[in-house]
Amino acid sequence: MIQVEIDKSSGFCFGVTRTITKAEEELAASGTLYCLGDIVHNSMEVDRLHRKGLITIDHKQLKQLHDVKVLLRAHGEPPETYEIARENNIEIIDATCPVVLQLHKRIKKQYLNNPDAQIVIFGKNGHAEVLGLVGQTQGKAIVVENIEDVKKLDLSCDTYLYSQTTKNLNEFHRIIEYIQEHIAPGAIFKSFDTICRQVANRMPHIAEFASLHDLVLFVCGKKSSNGKVLFHECLRVNPNSYLIDRPEDIQKICLKDVHSIGICGATSTPKWLMEKCADYVRLYTQDH
């Protein structure tokens, strides 16, 4: 019989847990709540909360709303969102992750202190958190996704480097080294390690977990940046790793000669979904 283990360290991080709790409390009290963007990058968790009365909206729809409550998810929002809420008499339930909120304040302070300096953010273009960070600089911060983007920077001016909270720590250090080597004489360069340790510390753990099993099922929504990083770490250690977003995906995976399966996930993956996947494996292997 196949042994199945769920990684105890996988699942919602503190920021996501806090957001889900706020949403559930409000839904229990009023039955309806608007959320700006998917509350979490996991379609099955979004569907669960939709059934409870959560309504997902985008920024265009936000502008049409008046006199309602809107939840801001853990990723955070730029200042314009709060301005729209004030103008439309929208009550904000702010579930921005405290780590992200602190980063907003740091970037805004840096920008106000020296608006002519170059503020660089290591992150994913278009990601909700990154849009919130860039918003603290009136849209002037430059987003870099990799070393190739960093090579296009003008390093003749003062440069301040920050990171999206869920990025890879090793990649961030490589970017720091490149800028240190190429910054112009006389120009100031400062980097700020703003990567969330609750996320970063999962990297070595998930690598160890993946190495202990014949096959790894990484449960994660397709939109999760953090999930992609953690999954690639699983894949690096164990080539027999598969990215799935729901139990039914397991049907497509060959489990022949597999004795041990590890199930893990992203900071946006609910525990209940990993447990459903474990149950599915047990039932599926009994029938085959």
Coordinates of C-alpha atoms in Angstrom, one line a residue:
M1 CA 0.0 0.0 0.0
I2 CA 1.2 3.5 -0.8
Q3 CA 2.3 5.7 2.1
V4 CA 1.0 9.2 1.9
E5 CA 2.4 12.1 4.0
I6 CA 1.2 15.7 4.1
D7 CA 3.9 18.3 4.7
K8 CA 3.1 19.8 8.1
S9 CA 4.8 23.1 7.2
S10 CA 2.9 23.6 3.9
G11 CA -0.4 25.6 3.7
F12 CA -1.5 29.1 4.5
C13 CA 1.1 31.6 5.8
F14 CA 0.1 34.0 8.6
G15 CA -1.0 36.8 6.2
V16 CA -3.3 34.5 4.2
T17 CA -4.8 32.9 7.3
R18 CA -5.5 36.4 8.7
T19 CA -7.2 37.4 5.4
I20 CA -9.4 34.3 5.3
T21 CA -10.4 34.7 8.9
K22 CA -11.5 38.3 8.4
A23 CA -13.5 37.3 5.3
E24 CA -15.2 34.4 7.2
E25 CA -16.1 36.6 10.2
E26 CA -17.7 39.3 8.0
L27 CA -19.6 36.7 5.9
A28 CA -20.9 35.1 9.0
A29 CA -22.1 38.4 10.2
S30 CA -23.6 39.9 7.0
G31 CA -23.7 37.1 4.4
T32 CA -22.1 39.2 1.7
L33 CA -18.7 40.7 1.2
Y34 CA -16.9 42.1 -1.8
C35 CA -13.2 41.2 -2.3
L36 CA -10.9 43.2 -4.6
G37 CA -9.2 40.4 -6.6
D38 CA -9.1 36.7 -5.8
I39 CA -8.8 36.5 -2.0
V40 CA -6.0 33.9 -2.5
H41 CA -4.3 32.4 -5.5
N42 CA -6.2 29.1 -5.2
S43 CA -9.3 28.6 -7.2
M44 CA -10.8 25.9 -4.9
E45 CA -10.5 28.1 -1.8
V46 CA -12.0 31.0 -3.8
D47 CA -14.9 28.8 -4.8
R48 CA -15.5 27.7 -1.2
L49 CA -15.7 31.3 -0.1
H50 CA -17.9 32.3 -3.0
R51 CA -20.4 29.8 -1.9
K52 CA -20.4 31.6 1.5
G53 CA -21.3 34.9 -0.2
L54 CA -17.9 36.4 -1.1
I55 CA -18.1 38.4 -4.4
T56 CA -14.8 39.0 -6.3
I57 CA -14.5 42.3 -8.1
D58 CA -11.8 44.0 -10.1
H59 CA -10.6 47.7 -9.9
K60 CA -13.0 48.8 -12.6
Q61 CA -15.9 47.4 -10.7
L62 CA -14.7 49.0 -7.5
K63 CA -15.2 52.4 -9.1
Q64 CA -18.9 51.6 -9.6
L65 CA -19.6 50.5 -6.0
H66 CA -20.9 52.8 -3.3
D67 CA -21.8 52.3 0.4
V68 CA -20.5 48.7 0.7
K69 CA -17.8 46.8 2.5
V70 CA -14.7 45.7 0.5
L71 CA -12.0 43.4 1.7
L72 CA -8.4 44.1 0.6
R73 CA -6.5 40.9 0.5
A74 CA -3.0 40.1 1.9
H75 CA -1.2 41.4 -1.2
G76 CA -1.9 45.0 -0.4
E77 CA -3.1 47.9 -2.6
P78 CA -1.7 51.2 -4.0
P79 CA -2.9 54.5 -2.5
E80 CA -5.3 55.1 -5.4
T81 CA -7.5 52.2 -4.1
Y82 CA -8.0 53.8 -0.7
E83 CA -8.8 57.1 -2.4
I84 CA -11.5 55.5 -4.5
A85 CA -12.9 53.9 -1.3
R86 CA -13.1 57.3 0.4
E87 CA -14.8 59.0 -2.6
N88 CA -17.4 56.2 -2.9
N89 CA -18.1 55.8 0.9
I90 CA -16.7 52.2 0.8
E91 CA -15.8 50.7 4.1
I92 CA -12.4 49.0 3.7
I93 CA -11.7 45.8 5.6
D94 CA -7.9 45.9 5.3
A95 CA -6.4 42.4 5.4
T96 CA -3.0 43.6 4.0
C97 CA -0.3 41.3 5.4
P98 CA 1.6 43.2 8.1
V99 CA 4.9 42.3 6.4
V100 CA 3.7 43.8 3.1
L101 CA 2.3 46.9 5.0
Q102 CA 5.7 47.5 6.6
L103 CA 7.3 47.3 3.2
H104 CA 4.8 49.9 1.8
K105 CA 5.9 52.3 4.6
R106 CA 9.6 51.7 3.9
I107 CA 9.4 52.3 0.2
K108 CA 7.1 55.3 0.6
K109 CA 9.5 56.9 3.1
Q110 CA 12.5 56.3 0.8
Y111 CA 10.7 57.8 -2.1
L112 CA 9.6 60.9 -0.2
N113 CA 13.1 61.4 1.2
N114 CA 14.8 61.2 -2.2
P115 CA 12.3 61.2 -5.1
D116 CA 15.2 61.5 -7.6
A117 CA 16.8 58.2 -6.6
Q118 CA 16.1 55.0 -8.5
I119 CA 13.9 52.6 -6.5
V120 CA 14.1 49.1 -7.8
I121 CA 11.8 46.2 -6.9
F122 CA 12.7 42.6 -7.5
G123 CA 9.3 41.1 -8.2
K124 CA 6.8 39.9 -10.8
N125 CA 5.5 42.6 -13.2
G126 CA 1.7 43.0 -12.7
H127 CA 1.6 41.0 -9.5
A128 CA -0.9 42.4 -7.0
E129 CA 1.7 42.9 -4.3
V130 CA 4.1 44.6 -6.7
L131 CA 1.5 47.0 -8.0
G132 CA 0.9 48.1 -4.4
L133 CA 4.6 48.6 -3.9
V134 CA 5.1 50.6 -7.1
G135 CA 2.1 52.7 -6.0
Q136 CA 4.0 54.0 -3.0
T137 CA 6.4 55.8 -5.5
Q138 CA 3.7 57.3 -7.7
G139 CA 4.5 54.7 -10.3
K140 CA 8.2 55.6 -10.6
A141 CA 9.8 52.4 -9.1
I142 CA 11.3 50.0 -11.6
V143 CA 10.4 46.3 -11.4
V144 CA 13.0 43.7 -12.3
E145 CA 12.2 40.1 -12.7
N146 CA 15.7 38.7 -13.3
I147 CA 19.4 39.5 -13.9
E148 CA 18.7 40.4 -17.6
D149 CA 16.3 43.1 -16.4
V150 CA 18.9 44.3 -13.9
K151 CA 21.4 44.7 -16.7
K152 CA 19.2 47.4 -18.3
L153 CA 19.2 49.6 -15.3
D154 CA 20.9 52.9 -15.2
L155 CA 23.5 52.3 -12.4
S156 CA 25.0 55.8 -12.7
C157 CA 22.5 57.1 -10.1
D158 CA 21.6 56.3 -6.5
T159 CA 19.8 53.0 -6.4
Y160 CA 17.7 51.4 -3.6
L161 CA 16.7 47.8 -4.0
Y162 CA 13.7 46.1 -2.4
S163 CA 12.0 42.8 -3.0
Q164 CA 8.5 41.4 -3.3
T165 CA 8.0 39.5 -0.1
T166 CA 7.6 36.0 -1.7
K167 CA 10.6 36.0 -4.0
N168 CA 13.6 33.7 -4.0
L169 CA 16.3 34.7 -1.5
N170 CA 19.2 33.3 -3.6
E171 CA 18.1 35.2 -6.8
F172 CA 17.8 38.4 -4.7
H173 CA 21.4 38.0 -3.5
R174 CA 22.6 37.4 -7.1
I175 CA 20.9 40.7 -8.1
I176 CA 22.6 42.5 -5.2
E177 CA 26.0 41.2 -6.2
Y178 CA 25.5 42.3 -9.8
I179 CA 24.5 45.8 -8.8
Q180 CA 27.4 46.1 -6.3
E181 CA 29.8 45.1 -9.1
H182 CA 28.4 47.5 -11.6
I183 CA 27.2 50.6 -9.7
A184 CA 29.0 53.8 -10.8
P185 CA 31.7 55.2 -8.5
G186 CA 30.1 57.8 -6.3
A187 CA 26.6 56.5 -6.7
I188 CA 24.9 55.1 -3.5
F189 CA 23.6 51.6 -3.6
K190 CA 21.5 50.1 -0.7
S191 CA 19.6 46.9 -0.7
F192 CA 16.9 45.9 1.8
D193 CA 16.1 42.2 2.4
T194 CA 12.3 42.4 2.5
I195 CA 11.6 38.8 1.7
C196 CA 9.2 37.2 4.2
R197 CA 11.1 34.6 6.3
Q198 CA 7.9 32.5 6.8
V199 CA 8.1 32.0 3.0
A200 CA 11.9 31.9 2.6
N201 CA 12.3 29.3 5.3
R202 CA 10.0 26.9 3.5
M203 CA 12.6 26.5 0.7
P204 CA 15.1 24.3 2.6
H205 CA 12.3 22.4 4.4
I206 CA 10.4 21.6 1.2
A207 CA 13.6 20.4 -0.5
E208 CA 14.2 18.0 2.4
F209 CA 10.5 16.9 2.3
A210 CA 10.6 16.2 -1.4
S211 CA 13.8 14.1 -1.1
L212 CA 12.0 11.7 1.3
H213 CA 9.4 10.5 -1.1
D214 CA 9.2 8.5 -4.4
L215 CA 6.8 11.0 -5.8
V216 CA 5.7 14.5 -4.8
L217 CA 2.3 16.1 -5.4
F218 CA 2.6 19.9 -5.1
V219 CA -0.9 21.3 -4.7
C220 CA -1.1 24.9 -5.8
G221 CA -3.2 27.4 -7.8
K222 CA -1.9 28.3 -11.2
K223 CA -1.7 32.1 -10.3
S224 CA 0.6 31.6 -7.2
S225 CA 4.1 33.1 -7.6
N226 CA 5.2 31.6 -4.3
G227 CA 3.9 28.2 -5.5
K228 CA 5.9 28.3 -8.7
V229 CA 9.1 29.0 -6.7
L230 CA 8.5 26.2 -4.1
F231 CA 7.4 23.7 -6.8
H232 CA 10.6 24.3 -8.8
E233 CA 12.6 23.6 -5.6
C234 CA 10.7 20.3 -5.2
L235 CA 11.4 19.5 -8.9
R236 CA 15.1 20.3 -8.4
V237 CA 15.4 17.8 -5.6
N238 CA 12.9 15.2 -6.9
P239 CA 12.3 15.1 -10.7
N240 CA 9.2 12.9 -9.9
S241 CA 7.3 16.0 -8.7
Y242 CA 4.0 17.1 -10.1
L243 CA 2.1 20.4 -9.9
I244 CA -1.7 19.9 -9.4
D245 CA -4.4 22.3 -8.4
R246 CA -7.2 19.8 -7.5
P247 CA -7.5 16.1 -6.6
E248 CA -8.8 15.0 -10.0
D249 CA -5.5 15.9 -11.6
I250 CA -4.0 12.9 -9.8
Q251 CA -5.7 10.6 -12.4
K252 CA -3.2 11.9 -15.0
I253 CA -0.2 10.8 -13.0
C254 CA 1.3 7.3 -13.2
L255 CA 1.6 5.9 -9.7
K256 CA 3.0 2.5 -10.7
D257 CA 5.9 1.3 -8.5
V258 CA 5.4 4.3 -6.2
H259 CA 5.6 3.4 -2.5
S260 CA 5.7 6.8 -0.9
I261 CA 3.9 10.0 -1.9
G262 CA 4.6 13.4 -0.3
I263 CA 1.9 16.1 -0.6
C264 CA 2.8 19.7 -0.1
G265 CA 1.8 23.2 -1.2
A266 CA 2.2 26.9 -1.4
T267 CA 1.4 29.6 1.2
S268 CA -1.9 30.0 -0.6
T269 CA -2.8 26.3 -0.5
P270 CA -5.4 25.4 2.2
K271 CA -4.8 22.4 4.4
W272 CA -8.3 20.9 3.6
L273 CA -7.3 20.8 -0.1
M274 CA -4.1 18.8 0.6
E275 CA -6.1 16.5 2.8
K276 CA -8.6 15.9 -0.1
C277 CA -5.7 15.1 -2.4
A278 CA -4.4 12.6 0.2
D279 CA -7.8 10.9 0.4
Y280 CA -8.1 10.8 -3.4
V281 CA -4.7 9.1 -3.6
R282 CA -5.8 6.4 -1.1
L283 CA -9.1 5.8 -2.9
Y284 CA -7.5 5.9 -6.4
T285 CA -4.8 3.4 -5.5
Q286 CA -7.3 1.0 -3.9
D287 CA -9.3 1.0 -7.1
H288 CA -6.3 0.4 -9.3

